[in-house]
Amino acid sequence: TKCSLIFIINKQITWTEILVYRISLINCSLTDECCAALASALSSKFLRLTFLNLSANYLGDSGVKLLSSGLENPNCKLEALCLQRCNLTKESCTVLASALSSSSSTLKRLDLSKNELQDSGVKLLSTGLENPHCKLEKLELKRCNLTEESCDVLASALSSNSSNLKELDLSNNELLDLGVKLLYHYTLTAYTLNTHLIYCCVYAFVKISNPVIELSLVYNKPGDSGVKELSNLLYDGQCKLEQLE
C-alpha cells in the first residue's frame, strides 16, 4: 500500500509541483521496492522534500543502493535522512559515502543508528565525510557496534579542512577511553559518547582550546572520583560547557 502511494505521487509530479517538505514512514513494513519509487520521486524537479524518515523498515543494503540514485540526482533537495534500524551493513556505507561525495549533495543530517555497521562500515563512510562536496553537519551512529577503531577513522575525517560536521552521536558503542582520546583534538558543537571512565572525557572536551558546549556521559561509570574531577574542571575559566548529561 505504501509503495502504491509513492508511485501515484511519481505520476503526479510530471505536471504539478508537490509542496511536501517532510515525510515519515516509520515502521511501515517497507522494502527495497519502495526505495526505487522514492528515488524516482527525489529525482524530480517538482518535489521539494527536505526530510525523509524511513526508520524501522526492512530496507537492507539493496534498498539504500536503490535510494542512492535519487540522493545523487541534482534535483534532490533532501537535507535530512533517517535510516535507524533498517537492517543495514557496511555495504550501505559505501553507497552513502558516494552520495555524500556528490557535487549536488544537500544532506546535512544522516542517522544510521541501530544498524550493524561496525568499524569497517564507518571506515567506508569516512571517504564521503572527507570529500570537499560533503555538507553533512550531523551524524548519528548510536548502537552500531563500534569500537575505538571508528574513533580513529572519524578523527581523521574531522581533521579534514573540508569537514562541516558539527554534531556527532556515538552513544551506546564500546568506544572506551582510548576512542574518546583519539577524538579529543577535533572540536564539535555536541558530542554524545559512551565511555567507561570519565577522566579522558573531561580532559578531551573541557580543556581543549575550543571546547564543546554540550556533553553527554549517560550510561558510563565515572564513580565518585570521576565526578569530583569533572566538578573541578567545571570551575575552570576555559570551560564553556552549557549542557551536561
Coordinates of N, CA and C in Angstrom, one line a residue:
T1 N 0.8 -1.2 0.0 CA 0.0 0.0 0.0 C 0.9 1.2 0.0
K2 N 1.9 1.3 0.8 CA 2.8 2.4 0.9 C 3.5 2.7 -0.4
C3 N 3.9 1.6 -1.0 CA 4.6 1.7 -2.3 C 3.7 2.3 -3.4
S4 N 2.5 1.8 -3.4 CA 1.5 2.3 -4.4 C 1.3 3.8 -4.2
L5 N 1.3 4.3 -3.0 CA 1.1 5.7 -2.7 C 2.3 6.5 -3.4
I6 N 3.5 6.0 -3.2 CA 4.7 6.7 -3.8 C 4.6 6.7 -5.3
F7 N 4.2 5.6 -5.9 CA 4.1 5.6 -7.3 C 3.1 6.5 -7.9
I8 N 2.0 6.7 -7.1 CA 1.0 7.7 -7.5 C 1.5 9.1 -7.5
I9 N 2.3 9.4 -6.5 CA 3.0 10.7 -6.4 C 3.9 10.9 -7.6
N10 N 4.6 9.9 -7.9 CA 5.6 9.9 -9.1 C 4.8 10.3 -10.3
K11 N 3.7 9.8 -10.6 CA 2.9 10.1 -11.8 C 2.4 11.6 -11.8
Q12 N 2.1 12.0 -10.6 CA 1.5 13.4 -10.5 C 2.6 14.5 -10.7
I13 N 3.8 14.2 -10.3 CA 4.8 15.3 -10.3 C 5.3 15.6 -11.7
T14 N 4.8 14.9 -12.7 CA 5.2 15.3 -14.1 C 4.4 16.5 -14.5
W15 N 3.3 16.9 -13.8 CA 2.6 18.0 -14.3 C 2.3 19.0 -13.2
T16 N 2.6 18.8 -11.9 CA 2.4 19.7 -10.9 C 3.5 19.7 -9.8
E17 N 3.7 20.8 -9.1 CA 4.7 20.8 -8.1 C 4.2 20.3 -6.8
I18 N 4.9 19.4 -6.2 CA 4.4 18.8 -4.9 C 5.1 19.5 -3.8
L19 N 4.3 20.2 -3.0 CA 4.9 21.0 -1.9 C 4.9 20.2 -0.6
V20 N 5.8 19.2 -0.6 CA 5.9 18.3 0.5 C 7.4 18.5 1.1
Y21 N 7.5 18.8 2.3 CA 8.8 19.1 2.9 C 9.3 18.0 3.8
R22 N 8.4 17.3 4.4 CA 8.7 16.2 5.4 C 7.9 15.0 5.2
I23 N 8.5 13.8 5.1 CA 7.8 12.5 5.0 C 8.4 11.6 6.0
S24 N 7.5 11.0 6.9 CA 8.0 10.0 7.9 C 7.2 8.7 7.6
L25 N 7.9 7.7 7.3 CA 7.3 6.4 7.1 C 7.9 5.3 8.0
I26 N 7.8 5.6 9.3 CA 8.5 4.8 10.3 C 7.7 3.5 10.5
N27 N 8.4 2.4 10.5 CA 7.8 1.1 10.8 C 6.5 0.8 10.0
C28 N 6.7 1.0 8.7 CA 5.5 0.8 7.7 C 5.7 -0.5 6.9
S29 N 6.5 -1.4 7.3 CA 6.8 -2.6 6.5 C 7.2 -2.4 5.1
L30 N 8.0 -1.4 4.9 CA 8.5 -1.0 3.6 C 9.7 -1.9 3.2
T31 N 9.9 -2.1 1.9 CA 11.0 -2.9 1.4 C 11.8 -2.2 0.4
D32 N 12.8 -2.8 -0.2 CA 13.7 -2.1 -1.2 C 12.9 -1.7 -2.4
E33 N 11.7 -2.3 -2.7 CA 10.9 -1.9 -3.8 C 10.5 -0.4 -3.6
C34 N 10.1 -0.1 -2.4 CA 9.7 1.3 -2.1 C 10.8 2.3 -2.3
C35 N 12.1 1.9 -2.1 CA 13.2 2.7 -2.2 C 13.4 3.2 -3.7
A36 N 13.1 2.3 -4.6 CA 13.2 2.6 -6.0 C 12.2 3.7 -6.4
A37 N 11.0 3.6 -5.8 CA 10.0 4.6 -6.1 C 10.3 5.9 -5.5
L38 N 10.9 5.9 -4.2 CA 11.3 7.1 -3.6 C 12.5 7.8 -4.3
A39 N 13.4 7.0 -4.8 CA 14.5 7.5 -5.6 C 14.0 8.3 -6.8
S40 N 13.0 7.7 -7.4 CA 12.4 8.4 -8.6 C 11.8 9.7 -8.2
A41 N 11.1 9.7 -7.1 CA 10.5 10.9 -6.6 C 11.5 12.0 -6.2
L42 N 12.6 11.6 -5.6 CA 13.6 12.5 -5.2 C 14.3 13.1 -6.4
S43 N 14.3 12.4 -7.5 CA 15.0 12.9 -8.7 C 14.1 13.9 -9.5
S44 N 12.9 14.1 -9.0 CA 12.0 15.0 -9.8 C 12.3 16.5 -9.4
K45 N 12.3 17.3 -10.3 CA 12.5 18.7 -10.0 C 11.2 19.4 -9.4
F46 N 10.1 18.7 -9.4 CA 8.9 19.2 -8.8 C 8.7 18.9 -7.4
L47 N 9.6 18.1 -6.8 CA 9.4 17.7 -5.4 C 10.4 18.5 -4.5
R48 N 9.9 19.1 -3.4 CA 10.7 19.9 -2.5 C 11.0 19.1 -1.2
L49 N 11.1 17.9 -1.2 CA 11.3 17.1 0.0 C 12.6 17.4 0.6
T50 N 12.7 17.8 1.9 CA 13.9 18.0 2.6 C 14.2 17.1 3.8
F51 N 13.1 16.4 4.3 CA 13.3 15.5 5.4 C 12.6 14.1 5.1
L52 N 13.3 13.0 5.2 CA 12.8 11.7 4.9 C 13.2 10.7 6.1
N53 N 12.2 10.2 6.7 CA 12.5 9.2 7.8 C 11.9 7.8 7.4
L54 N 12.8 6.9 7.2 CA 12.4 5.5 6.8 C 12.8 4.5 7.9
S55 N 12.9 5.0 9.1 CA 13.4 4.1 10.2 C 12.5 2.9 10.5
A56 N 13.1 1.9 11.0 CA 12.4 0.7 11.4 C 11.6 0.0 10.2
N57 N 12.2 0.0 9.0 CA 11.7 -0.7 7.9 C 12.9 -1.6 7.4
Y58 N 12.5 -2.8 6.8 CA 13.5 -3.8 6.4 C 14.0 -3.4 5.0
L59 N 14.7 -2.3 4.9 CA 15.2 -1.9 3.6 C 16.4 -2.7 3.1
G60 N 17.3 -2.9 4.0 CA 18.5 -3.6 3.7 C 19.5 -2.8 2.8
D61 N 20.6 -3.3 2.5 CA 21.6 -2.7 1.7 C 21.1 -2.4 0.3
S62 N 20.3 -3.4 -0.2 CA 19.8 -3.3 -1.6 C 18.8 -2.0 -1.7
G63 N 18.1 -1.8 -0.6 CA 17.2 -0.6 -0.6 C 18.0 0.7 -0.6
V64 N 19.0 0.8 0.2 CA 19.8 2.0 0.2 C 20.5 2.2 -1.2
K65 N 20.9 1.1 -1.8 CA 21.5 1.2 -3.1 C 20.6 1.8 -4.1
L66 N 19.3 1.4 -4.1 CA 18.3 1.9 -5.0 C 18.0 3.4 -4.7
L67 N 18.0 3.7 -3.4 CA 17.7 5.1 -3.0 C 18.8 6.1 -3.4
S68 N 20.0 5.6 -3.5 CA 21.1 6.4 -3.7 C 21.0 7.1 -5.1
S69 N 20.4 6.5 -6.0 CA 20.3 7.2 -7.4 C 19.5 8.5 -7.2
G70 N 18.5 8.5 -6.3 CA 17.8 9.8 -6.1 C 18.6 10.8 -5.3
L71 N 19.4 10.3 -4.3 CA 20.2 11.1 -3.5 C 21.3 11.9 -4.3
E72 N 21.8 11.2 -5.3 CA 22.9 11.8 -6.1 C 22.3 12.6 -7.3
N73 N 21.0 12.6 -7.5 CA 20.4 13.4 -8.6 C 20.5 14.9 -8.3
P74 N 20.9 15.7 -9.2 CA 20.9 17.2 -9.0 C 19.6 17.8 -8.5
N75 N 18.5 17.2 -8.8 CA 17.2 17.7 -8.4 C 16.9 17.4 -7.0
C76 N 17.6 16.5 -6.3 CA 17.3 16.1 -5.0 C 17.6 17.3 -4.0
K77 N 16.7 17.6 -3.1 CA 16.8 18.7 -2.2 C 16.9 18.2 -0.7
L78 N 17.0 16.9 -0.5 CA 16.9 16.3 0.8 C 18.1 16.8 1.7
E79 N 17.7 17.2 2.9 CA 18.7 17.7 3.9 C 18.9 16.7 5.1
A80 N 17.8 15.9 5.3 CA 17.9 15.0 6.5 C 17.4 13.6 6.1
L81 N 18.1 12.6 6.4 CA 17.7 11.2 6.1 C 17.9 10.4 7.3
C82 N 16.9 9.7 7.8 CA 16.9 8.9 8.9 C 16.7 7.4 8.5
L83 N 17.7 6.6 8.9 CA 17.6 5.2 8.5 C 17.9 4.3 9.7
Q84 N 17.3 4.6 10.8 CA 17.5 3.8 12.0 C 16.9 2.5 11.9
R85 N 17.6 1.5 12.3 CA 17.1 0.1 12.4 C 16.5 -0.4 11.1
C86 N 17.3 -0.3 10.0 CA 16.8 -0.7 8.7 C 17.6 -1.9 8.1
N87 N 18.2 -2.6 9.0 CA 19.0 -3.8 8.6 C 20.1 -3.5 7.6
L88 N 20.8 -2.4 7.9 CA 21.9 -2.0 7.1 C 23.3 -2.6 7.6
T89 N 24.2 -2.8 6.7 CA 25.6 -3.2 7.0 C 26.6 -2.3 6.4
K90 N 27.8 -2.6 6.4 CA 28.9 -1.8 5.8 C 28.7 -1.5 4.3
E91 N 27.9 -2.4 3.6 CA 27.7 -2.2 2.2 C 26.9 -0.9 2.0
S92 N 26.0 -0.6 2.9 CA 25.3 0.7 2.7 C 26.2 1.9 2.9
C93 N 27.2 1.7 3.7 CA 28.1 2.8 4.0 C 28.9 3.2 2.7
T94 N 29.2 2.3 1.9 CA 29.9 2.5 0.6 C 29.0 3.4 -0.3
V95 N 27.7 3.0 -0.4 CA 26.8 3.7 -1.2 C 26.5 5.1 -0.7
L96 N 26.3 5.3 0.6 CA 26.1 6.6 1.2 C 27.3 7.5 1.1
A97 N 28.5 6.9 1.2 CA 29.7 7.7 1.0 C 29.7 8.3 -0.4
S98 N 29.3 7.5 -1.3 CA 29.3 8.0 -2.7 C 28.2 9.2 -2.8
A99 N 27.1 9.0 -2.2 CA 26.1 10.1 -2.2 C 26.6 11.3 -1.6
L100 N 27.2 11.2 -0.4 CA 27.8 12.4 0.3 C 28.8 13.1 -0.5
S101 N 29.5 12.3 -1.4 CA 30.6 12.9 -2.2 C 30.1 13.6 -3.5
S102 N 28.9 13.4 -3.8 CA 28.3 14.0 -5.0 C 28.3 15.5 -4.9
S103 N 28.7 16.1 -6.0 CA 28.7 17.6 -6.0 C 27.4 18.3 -5.8
S104 N 26.3 17.5 -6.0 CA 25.0 18.0 -5.8 C 24.3 17.7 -4.5
S105 N 25.1 17.0 -3.6 CA 24.6 16.6 -2.3 C 24.2 17.7 -1.5
T106 N 23.0 17.6 -0.8 CA 22.4 18.6 0.1 C 22.2 18.1 1.5
L107 N 22.6 16.8 1.7 CA 22.4 16.2 3.0 C 23.2 16.9 4.1
K108 N 22.5 17.3 5.2 CA 23.1 17.9 6.3 C 23.0 17.0 7.6
R109 N 22.0 16.1 7.6 CA 21.9 15.2 8.7 C 21.7 13.8 8.2
L110 N 22.4 12.8 8.8 CA 22.3 11.4 8.5 C 22.3 10.6 9.7
D111 N 21.2 9.8 9.9 CA 21.0 9.0 11.1 C 21.0 7.5 10.7
L112 N 22.1 6.8 11.1 CA 22.3 5.4 10.7 C 22.3 4.5 12.0
S113 N 21.7 5.0 13.1 CA 21.7 4.4 14.3 C 21.0 3.0 14.3
K114 N 21.5 2.1 15.2 CA 20.9 0.8 15.4 C 21.0 -0.1 14.1
N115 N 22.1 0.1 13.4 CA 22.4 -0.8 12.3 C 23.8 -1.4 12.5
E116 N 24.0 -2.6 12.1 CA 25.2 -3.3 12.3 C 26.3 -2.9 11.3
L117 N 26.7 -1.6 11.5 CA 27.7 -1.0 10.5 C 29.1 -1.5 10.9
Q118 N 29.4 -1.6 12.1 CA 30.8 -1.9 12.6 C 31.8 -1.0 12.2
D119 N 33.0 -1.2 12.7 CA 34.2 -0.2 12.3 C 34.4 -0.2 10.8
S120 N 34.3 -1.3 10.2 CA 34.6 -1.4 8.7 C 33.6 -0.5 8.0
G121 N 32.4 -0.4 8.4 CA 31.4 0.4 7.8 C 31.7 1.9 7.9
V122 N 32.1 2.3 9.1 CA 32.5 3.7 9.4 C 33.7 4.1 8.6
K123 N 34.6 3.1 8.4 CA 35.8 3.4 7.6 C 35.4 3.7 6.1
L124 N 34.4 3.0 5.6 CA 33.9 3.2 4.3 C 33.2 4.5 4.2
L125 N 32.4 4.8 5.2 CA 31.6 6.1 5.2 C 32.5 7.3 5.3
S126 N 33.7 7.2 5.9 CA 34.6 8.3 6.1 C 35.1 8.9 4.8
T127 N 35.1 8.1 3.7 CA 35.6 8.6 2.4 C 34.6 9.7 1.9
G128 N 33.4 9.5 2.3 CA 32.4 10.6 1.9 C 32.5 11.8 2.8
L129 N 32.8 11.5 4.1 CA 32.9 12.6 5.1 C 34.1 13.5 4.8
E130 N 35.1 12.9 4.2 CA 36.3 13.7 3.9 C 36.3 14.4 2.6
N131 N 35.2 14.1 1.8 CA 35.1 14.7 0.5 C 34.7 16.2 0.6
P132 N 35.3 17.1 -0.2 CA 35.0 18.5 -0.2 C 33.6 18.8 -0.5
H133 N 32.9 17.9 -1.2 CA 31.5 18.2 -1.5 C 30.5 17.8 -0.4
C134 N 31.0 17.1 0.6 CA 30.1 16.7 1.7 C 29.7 17.9 2.5
K135 N 28.4 18.0 2.8 CA 27.8 19.1 3.5 C 27.3 18.7 4.9
L136 N 27.5 17.4 5.2 CA 26.9 16.8 6.5 C 27.4 17.6 7.7
E137 N 26.4 18.0 8.5 CA 26.6 18.7 9.8 C 26.3 17.8 11.0
K138 N 25.5 16.8 10.9 CA 25.1 16.0 12.0 C 25.1 14.5 11.6
L139 N 25.8 13.7 12.3 CA 25.9 12.3 12.0 C 25.6 11.5 13.3
E140 N 24.6 10.6 13.2 CA 24.2 9.8 14.3 C 24.5 8.3 14.1
L141 N 25.3 7.7 15.0 CA 25.7 6.3 14.8 C 25.5 5.6 16.2
K142 N 24.4 5.8 16.8 CA 24.1 5.2 18.0 C 23.9 3.7 17.8
R143 N 24.5 2.9 18.7 CA 24.3 1.4 18.8 C 24.6 0.8 17.4
C144 N 25.8 1.0 16.9 CA 26.2 0.5 15.6 C 27.3 -0.5 15.7
N145 N 27.6 -1.0 17.0 CA 28.6 -2.0 17.2 C 30.0 -1.4 16.8
L146 N 30.3 -0.2 17.3 CA 31.6 0.4 17.0 C 32.5 0.3 18.2
T147 N 33.8 0.4 17.9 CA 34.9 0.4 18.9 C 35.8 1.6 18.7
E148 N 36.9 1.6 19.4 CA 37.8 2.8 19.3 C 38.4 2.9 17.9
E149 N 38.3 1.9 17.1 CA 38.8 2.0 15.7 C 38.0 3.0 14.9
S150 N 36.7 3.0 15.2 CA 35.9 4.0 14.5 C 36.3 5.4 14.9
C151 N 36.7 5.6 16.1 CA 37.1 6.9 16.6 C 38.3 7.4 15.8
D152 N 39.2 6.5 15.6 CA 40.4 6.9 14.8 C 40.1 7.3 13.4
V153 N 39.2 6.6 12.8 CA 38.7 6.9 11.4 C 38.0 8.3 11.4
L154 N 37.1 8.4 12.4 CA 36.3 9.7 12.4 C 37.2 10.9 12.7
A155 N 38.2 10.7 13.6 CA 39.2 11.7 13.9 C 39.9 12.2 12.6
S156 N 40.2 11.3 11.8 CA 40.9 11.6 10.5 C 40.0 12.4 9.6
A157 N 38.7 12.0 9.6 CA 37.7 12.7 8.8 C 37.5 14.1 9.3
L158 N 37.4 14.3 10.6 CA 37.2 15.6 11.2 C 38.3 16.5 11.0
S159 N 39.5 15.9 10.9 CA 40.7 16.8 10.7 C 40.8 17.4 9.3
S160 N 39.9 16.9 8.4 CA 39.9 17.4 7.0 C 39.4 18.9 7.0
N161 N 40.0 19.7 6.3 CA 39.7 21.1 6.2 C 38.3 21.3 5.6
S162 N 37.8 20.4 4.9 CA 36.5 20.5 4.2 C 35.4 20.0 5.1
S163 N 35.7 19.4 6.3 CA 34.6 18.9 7.1 C 33.7 20.0 7.7
N164 N 32.4 19.7 7.5 CA 31.4 20.6 8.1 C 30.7 20.0 9.3
L165 N 31.1 18.9 9.8 CA 30.5 18.1 10.8 C 30.5 18.9 12.1
K166 N 29.3 19.1 12.7 CA 29.2 19.9 14.0 C 28.7 19.0 15.1
E167 N 27.9 18.0 14.8 CA 27.3 17.1 15.8 C 27.6 15.7 15.5
L168 N 28.0 14.9 16.5 CA 28.3 13.5 16.3 C 27.8 12.7 17.5
D169 N 26.9 11.8 17.2 CA 26.4 10.9 18.3 C 26.9 9.5 18.2
L170 N 27.7 9.1 19.1 CA 28.3 7.8 19.1 C 27.9 7.0 20.4
S171 N 26.7 7.3 20.9 CA 26.3 6.7 22.2 C 26.0 5.2 22.0
N172 N 26.1 4.5 23.1 CA 25.9 3.1 23.1 C 26.8 2.3 22.2
N173 N 28.0 2.7 22.1 CA 29.1 1.9 21.4 C 30.2 1.7 22.4
E174 N 31.0 0.7 22.2 CA 32.1 0.4 23.1 C 33.3 1.1 22.7
L175 N 33.3 2.4 22.9 CA 34.5 3.3 22.4 C 35.6 3.2 23.4
L176 N 35.3 3.1 24.7 CA 36.3 3.1 25.7 C 37.0 4.5 25.8
D177 N 37.8 4.7 26.8 CA 38.5 6.0 26.9 C 39.5 6.2 25.7
L178 N 40.1 5.1 25.2 CA 41.0 5.3 24.1 C 40.3 5.9 22.9
G179 N 39.1 5.5 22.6 CA 38.4 6.0 21.5 C 38.1 7.5 21.6
V180 N 37.7 7.9 22.9 CA 37.5 9.3 23.1 C 38.7 10.1 23.0
K181 N 39.8 9.6 23.5 CA 41.1 10.3 23.4 C 41.5 10.6 21.9
L182 N 41.2 9.6 21.1 CA 41.5 9.8 19.6 C 40.7 11.0 19.0
L183 N 39.6 11.2 19.6 CA 38.7 12.3 19.1 C 39.0 13.7 19.6
Y184 N 39.7 13.8 20.7 CA 39.6 15.0 21.5 C 40.3 16.2 20.8
H185 N 41.1 16.0 19.9 CA 41.7 17.1 19.2 C 40.8 17.8 18.3
Y186 N 39.6 17.2 18.0 CA 38.7 17.8 16.9 C 37.5 18.2 17.6
T187 N 37.1 19.5 17.4 CA 36.0 20.1 18.2 C 34.7 20.0 17.4
L188 N 33.7 19.6 18.1 CA 32.3 19.6 17.5 C 31.4 20.4 18.4
T189 N 30.3 20.8 18.0 CA 29.3 21.5 18.8 C 28.8 20.6 19.9
A190 N 28.5 19.4 19.6 CA 28.0 18.5 20.6 C 28.6 17.1 20.4
Y191 N 29.0 16.5 21.5 CA 29.4 15.1 21.5 C 28.4 14.3 22.4
T192 N 28.0 13.2 21.9 CA 27.3 12.2 22.7 C 28.0 10.9 22.6
L193 N 28.8 10.6 23.7 CA 29.7 9.5 23.6 C 29.4 8.5 24.7
N194 N 29.8 7.3 24.5 CA 29.7 6.2 25.5 C 31.1 5.7 25.9
T195 N 31.6 6.1 27.1 CA 32.9 5.7 27.5 C 32.7 5.0 28.9
H196 N 33.8 4.4 29.4 CA 33.7 3.7 30.7 C 34.3 4.5 31.8
L197 N 35.2 5.4 31.6 CA 35.8 6.2 32.7 C 35.7 7.7 32.2
I198 N 35.7 8.6 33.2 CA 35.3 9.9 32.9 C 36.6 10.8 32.6
Y199 N 37.7 10.5 33.2 CA 38.8 11.4 33.1 C 39.3 11.8 31.7
C200 N 39.3 10.8 30.8 CA 39.7 11.1 29.5 C 38.7 12.0 28.8
C201 N 37.4 11.8 29.1 CA 36.3 12.6 28.5 C 36.5 14.1 29.0
V202 N 36.8 14.2 30.3 CA 37.0 15.6 30.8 C 38.1 16.3 30.2
Y203 N 39.2 15.6 30.1 CA 40.4 16.2 29.5 C 40.2 16.5 28.1
A204 N 39.5 15.6 27.4 CA 39.3 15.8 25.9 C 38.4 17.0 25.6
F205 N 37.3 17.1 26.4 CA 36.2 18.1 25.9 C 36.1 19.3 26.7
V206 N 36.6 19.4 27.9 CA 36.5 20.6 28.7 C 37.8 21.4 28.6
K207 N 38.9 20.8 28.4 CA 40.2 21.5 28.5 C 40.7 21.9 27.1
I208 N 40.1 21.5 26.0 CA 40.7 21.8 24.7 C 40.4 23.3 24.4
S209 N 41.1 23.9 23.5 CA 41.1 25.3 23.2 C 39.7 25.8 22.8
N210 N 39.0 25.0 22.0 CA 37.7 25.3 21.5 C 36.7 24.3 22.0
P211 N 36.4 24.2 23.3 CA 35.6 23.1 23.8 C 34.2 23.1 23.3
V212 N 33.6 21.9 23.5 CA 32.2 21.7 23.1 C 31.3 22.4 24.1
I213 N 30.1 22.6 23.8 CA 29.2 23.3 24.7 C 28.1 22.3 25.2
E214 N 28.1 21.1 24.6 CA 27.1 20.1 25.1 C 27.9 18.8 25.3
L215 N 27.7 18.1 26.4 CA 28.4 16.8 26.6 C 27.5 15.8 27.4
S216 N 27.3 14.7 26.8 CA 26.5 13.6 27.4 C 27.4 12.5 27.8
L217 N 27.4 12.1 29.1 CA 28.1 11.0 29.6 C 27.2 9.9 30.2
V218 N 26.0 9.8 29.6 CA 25.0 8.9 30.1 C 25.5 7.4 29.9
Y219 N 25.1 6.5 30.8 CA 25.5 5.1 30.8 C 27.0 4.9 30.9
N220 N 27.6 5.7 31.7 CA 29.0 5.5 32.0 C 29.3 5.2 33.5
K221 N 30.5 4.9 33.8 CA 30.8 4.6 35.2 C 31.9 5.4 35.8
P222 N 31.7 6.7 35.9 CA 32.8 7.6 36.4 C 33.2 7.4 37.8
G223 N 32.2 7.0 38.7 CA 32.5 6.8 40.1 C 32.6 8.2 40.8
D224 N 32.7 8.2 42.1 CA 32.8 9.5 42.8 C 34.0 10.3 42.4
S225 N 35.1 9.6 42.2 CA 36.4 10.3 41.9 C 36.3 11.0 40.5
G226 N 35.6 10.3 39.6 CA 35.4 10.9 38.3 C 34.6 12.2 38.3
V227 N 33.5 12.1 39.1 CA 32.6 13.2 39.2 C 33.3 14.4 39.9
K228 N 34.1 14.1 40.9 CA 34.9 15.1 41.6 C 35.8 15.8 40.6
E229 N 36.5 15.0 39.8 CA 37.4 15.6 38.8 C 36.7 16.5 37.8
L230 N 35.5 16.0 37.4 CA 34.7 16.8 36.5 C 34.3 18.1 37.1
S231 N 33.8 18.1 38.3 CA 33.4 19.3 39.0 C 34.5 20.3 39.2
N232 N 35.7 19.9 39.4 CA 36.8 20.8 39.5 C 37.1 21.5 38.2
L233 N 36.9 20.8 37.1 CA 37.2 21.4 35.8 C 36.1 22.3 35.3
L234 N 34.9 22.1 35.9 CA 33.8 23.0 35.5 C 34.0 24.4 36.0
Y235 N 34.8 24.5 37.1 CA 35.2 25.8 37.6 C 36.3 26.5 36.8
D236 N 36.9 25.7 35.9 CA 38.0 26.3 35.2 C 37.5 27.4 34.2
G237 N 38.3 28.4 34.1 CA 37.9 29.6 33.3 C 37.8 29.2 31.8
Q238 N 38.4 28.1 31.4 CA 38.4 27.7 30.0 C 37.1 26.9 29.6
C239 N 36.4 26.4 30.6 CA 35.2 25.6 30.4 C 34.1 26.4 29.9
K240 N 33.6 26.0 28.7 CA 32.4 26.7 28.1 C 31.2 25.8 28.0
L241 N 31.2 24.8 28.8 CA 30.1 23.8 28.8 C 28.8 24.4 29.2
E242 N 27.7 24.2 28.4 CA 26.4 24.8 28.7 C 25.4 23.7 29.0
Q243 N 25.6 22.5 28.5 CA 24.7 21.4 28.8 C 25.5 20.1 29.1
L244 N 25.2 19.5 30.3 CA 25.9 18.3 30.7 C 24.9 17.3 31.1
E245 N 24.9 16.1 30.5 CA 24.1 15.0 30.9 C 24.9 13.9 31.6

